[in-house]
PDB file of C-alpha atoms in Angstrom:
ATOM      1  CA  UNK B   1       0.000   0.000   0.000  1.00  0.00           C
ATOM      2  CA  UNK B   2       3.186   2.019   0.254  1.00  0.00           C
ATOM      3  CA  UNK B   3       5.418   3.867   2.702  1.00  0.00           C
ATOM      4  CA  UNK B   4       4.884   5.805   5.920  1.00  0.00           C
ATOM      5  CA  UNK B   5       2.710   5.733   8.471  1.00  0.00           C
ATOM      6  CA  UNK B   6      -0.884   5.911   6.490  1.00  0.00           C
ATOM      7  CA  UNK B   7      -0.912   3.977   3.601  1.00  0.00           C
ATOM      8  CA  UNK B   8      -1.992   5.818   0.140  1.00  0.00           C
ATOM      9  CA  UNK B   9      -5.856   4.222  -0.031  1.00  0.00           C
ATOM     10  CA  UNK B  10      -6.786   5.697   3.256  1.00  0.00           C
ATOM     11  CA  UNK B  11      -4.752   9.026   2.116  1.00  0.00           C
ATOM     12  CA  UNK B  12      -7.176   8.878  -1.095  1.00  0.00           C
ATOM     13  CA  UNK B  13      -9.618   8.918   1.275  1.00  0.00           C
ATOM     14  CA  UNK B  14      -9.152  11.273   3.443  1.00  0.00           C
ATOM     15  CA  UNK B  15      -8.764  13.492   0.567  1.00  0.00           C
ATOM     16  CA  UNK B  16     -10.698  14.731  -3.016  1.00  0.00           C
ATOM     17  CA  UNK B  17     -12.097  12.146  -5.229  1.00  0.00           C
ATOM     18  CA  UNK B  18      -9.732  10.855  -7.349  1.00  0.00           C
ATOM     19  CA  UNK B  19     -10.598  13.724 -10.335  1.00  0.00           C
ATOM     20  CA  UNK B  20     -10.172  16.424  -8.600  1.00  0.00           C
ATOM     21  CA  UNK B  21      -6.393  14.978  -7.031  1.00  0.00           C
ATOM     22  CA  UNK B  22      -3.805  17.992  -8.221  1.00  0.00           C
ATOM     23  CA  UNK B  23      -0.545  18.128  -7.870  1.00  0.00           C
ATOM     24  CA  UNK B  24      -0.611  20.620  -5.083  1.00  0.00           C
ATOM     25  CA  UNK B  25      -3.400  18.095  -2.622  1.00  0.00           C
ATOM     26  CA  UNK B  26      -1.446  15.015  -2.984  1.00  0.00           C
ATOM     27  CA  UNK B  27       0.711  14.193  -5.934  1.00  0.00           C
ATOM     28  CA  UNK B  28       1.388  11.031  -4.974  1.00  0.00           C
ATOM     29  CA  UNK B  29      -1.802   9.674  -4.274  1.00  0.00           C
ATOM     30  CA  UNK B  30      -3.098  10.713  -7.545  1.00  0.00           C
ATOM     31  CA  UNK B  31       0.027   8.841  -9.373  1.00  0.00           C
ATOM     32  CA  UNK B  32       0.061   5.699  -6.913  1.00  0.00           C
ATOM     33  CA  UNK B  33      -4.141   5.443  -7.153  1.00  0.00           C
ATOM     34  CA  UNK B  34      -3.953   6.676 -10.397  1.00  0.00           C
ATOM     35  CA  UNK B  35      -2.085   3.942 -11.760  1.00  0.00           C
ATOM     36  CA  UNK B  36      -4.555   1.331  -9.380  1.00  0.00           C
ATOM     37  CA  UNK B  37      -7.554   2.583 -11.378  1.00  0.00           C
ATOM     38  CA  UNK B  38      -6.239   1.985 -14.734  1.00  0.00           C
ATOM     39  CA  UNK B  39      -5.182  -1.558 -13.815  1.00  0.00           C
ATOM     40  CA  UNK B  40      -8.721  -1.528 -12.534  1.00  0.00           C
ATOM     41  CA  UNK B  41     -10.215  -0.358 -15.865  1.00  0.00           C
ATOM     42  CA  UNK B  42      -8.137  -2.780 -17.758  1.00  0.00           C
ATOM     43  CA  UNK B  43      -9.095  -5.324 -15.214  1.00  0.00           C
ATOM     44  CA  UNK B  44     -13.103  -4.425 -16.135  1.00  0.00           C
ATOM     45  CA  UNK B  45     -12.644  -3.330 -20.046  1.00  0.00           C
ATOM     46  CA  UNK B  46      -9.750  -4.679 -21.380  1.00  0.00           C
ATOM     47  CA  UNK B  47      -6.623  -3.277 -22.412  1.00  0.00           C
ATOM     48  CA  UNK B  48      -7.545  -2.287 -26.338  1.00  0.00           C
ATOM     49  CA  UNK B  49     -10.302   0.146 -25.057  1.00  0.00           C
ATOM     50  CA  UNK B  50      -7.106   2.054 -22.382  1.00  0.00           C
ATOM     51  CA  UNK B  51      -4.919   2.019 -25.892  1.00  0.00           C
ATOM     52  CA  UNK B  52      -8.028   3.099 -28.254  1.00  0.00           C
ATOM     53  CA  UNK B  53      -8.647   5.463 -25.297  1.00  0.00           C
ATOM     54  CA  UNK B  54      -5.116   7.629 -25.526  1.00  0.00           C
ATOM     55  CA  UNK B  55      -5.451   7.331 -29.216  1.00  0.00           C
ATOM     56  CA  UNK B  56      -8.373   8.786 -29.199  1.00  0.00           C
ATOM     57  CA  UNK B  57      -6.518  12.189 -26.499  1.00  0.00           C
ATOM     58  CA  UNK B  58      -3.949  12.302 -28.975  1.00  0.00           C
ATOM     59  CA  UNK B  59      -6.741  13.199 -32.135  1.00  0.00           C
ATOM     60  CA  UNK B  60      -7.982  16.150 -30.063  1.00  0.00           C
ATOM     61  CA  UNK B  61     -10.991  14.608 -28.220  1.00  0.00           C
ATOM     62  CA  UNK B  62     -12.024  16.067 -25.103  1.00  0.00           C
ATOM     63  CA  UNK B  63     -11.746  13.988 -21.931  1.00  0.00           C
ATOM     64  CA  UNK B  64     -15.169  13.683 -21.018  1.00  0.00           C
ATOM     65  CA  UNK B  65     -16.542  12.821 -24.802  1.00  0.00           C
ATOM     66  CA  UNK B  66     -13.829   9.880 -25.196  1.00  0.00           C
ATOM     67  CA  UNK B  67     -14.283   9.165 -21.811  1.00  0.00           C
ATOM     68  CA  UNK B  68     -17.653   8.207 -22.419  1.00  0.00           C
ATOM     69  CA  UNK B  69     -17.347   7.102 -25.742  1.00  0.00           C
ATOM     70  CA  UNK B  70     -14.992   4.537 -24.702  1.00  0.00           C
ATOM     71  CA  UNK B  71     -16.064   3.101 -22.139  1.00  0.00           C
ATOM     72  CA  UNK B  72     -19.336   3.506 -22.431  1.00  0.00           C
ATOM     73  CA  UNK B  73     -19.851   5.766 -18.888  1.00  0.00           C
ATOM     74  CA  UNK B  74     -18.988   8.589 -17.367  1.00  0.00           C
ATOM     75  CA  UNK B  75     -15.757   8.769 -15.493  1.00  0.00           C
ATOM     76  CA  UNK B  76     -16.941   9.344 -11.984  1.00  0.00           C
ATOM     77  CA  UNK B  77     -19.129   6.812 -12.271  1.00  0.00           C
ATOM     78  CA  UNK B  78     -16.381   4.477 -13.188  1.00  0.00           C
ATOM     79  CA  UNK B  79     -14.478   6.291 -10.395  1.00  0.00           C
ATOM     80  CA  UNK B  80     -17.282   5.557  -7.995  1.00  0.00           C
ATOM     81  CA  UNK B  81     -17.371   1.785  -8.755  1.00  0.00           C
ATOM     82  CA  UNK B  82     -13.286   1.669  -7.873  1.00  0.00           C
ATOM     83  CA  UNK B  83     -14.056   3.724  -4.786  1.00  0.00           C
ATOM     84  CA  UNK B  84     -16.331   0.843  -3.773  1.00  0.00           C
ATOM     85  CA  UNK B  85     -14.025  -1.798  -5.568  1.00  0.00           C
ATOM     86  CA  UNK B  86     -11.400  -0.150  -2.960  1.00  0.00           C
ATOM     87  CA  UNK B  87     -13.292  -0.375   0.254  1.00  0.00           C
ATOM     88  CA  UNK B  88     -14.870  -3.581  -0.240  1.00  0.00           C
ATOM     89  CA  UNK B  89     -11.446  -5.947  -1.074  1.00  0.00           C
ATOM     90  CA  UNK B  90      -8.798  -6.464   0.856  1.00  0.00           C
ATOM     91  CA  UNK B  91      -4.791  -6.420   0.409  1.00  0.00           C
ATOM     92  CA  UNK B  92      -4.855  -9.220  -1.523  1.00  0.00           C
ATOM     93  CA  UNK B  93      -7.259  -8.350  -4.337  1.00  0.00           C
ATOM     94  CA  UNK B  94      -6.634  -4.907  -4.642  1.00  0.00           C
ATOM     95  CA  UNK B  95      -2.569  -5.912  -5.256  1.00  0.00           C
ATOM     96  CA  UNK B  96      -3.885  -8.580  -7.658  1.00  0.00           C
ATOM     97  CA  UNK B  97      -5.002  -5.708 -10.106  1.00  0.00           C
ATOM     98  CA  UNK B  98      -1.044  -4.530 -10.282  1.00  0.00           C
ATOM     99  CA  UNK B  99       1.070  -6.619 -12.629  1.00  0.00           C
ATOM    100  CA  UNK B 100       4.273  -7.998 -10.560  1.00  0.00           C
ATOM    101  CA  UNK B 101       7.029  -7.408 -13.176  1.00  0.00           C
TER     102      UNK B 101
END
């Protein structure tokens, strides 16, 4: 869950949803949870929709409109479904999601 005293999930929440992280709340929680939500996206989409995703940000779509038209929802909804993913797994299955190498 990573180093000091308060692992980064309970930082995430004890802070802003994970949209609204900037780099002046908690960089590292956005990175670190970040990176846990796109495993988690992969984990619940596949990876061809996170690659058709950037594709799409690099022809100029807005975030919210390929957002959506990827994955088929809005992003805090999907955000809201890993907040719950979060609090109802334990250690185990929320390290699962990471790859190990």
């Amino acid at each position: 869950y990573g180093p000091g005293d308060t692992n980064v999930i309970d930082r995430y929440f004890d802070g802003p949803e994970l949209y609204n992280v900037t780099w002046e709340s908690d960089a590292n929680v956005g990175y670190q949870v970040g990176a846990w939500f796109v495993a988690y996206l992969a984990d619940q989409v596949g990876e061809d929709k996170l690659l058709e995703f950037w594709i799409n940000t690099q022809s100029g779509e807005l975030f919210e409109e390929n957002f959506l038209s990827t994955f088929g929802g809005d992003y805090r909804a999907y955000v809201d479904e890993f907040d719950a993913f979060l609090h109802s797994n334990d250690q185990t299955a929320l390290l699962e999601l990471l790859p190990t190498s």
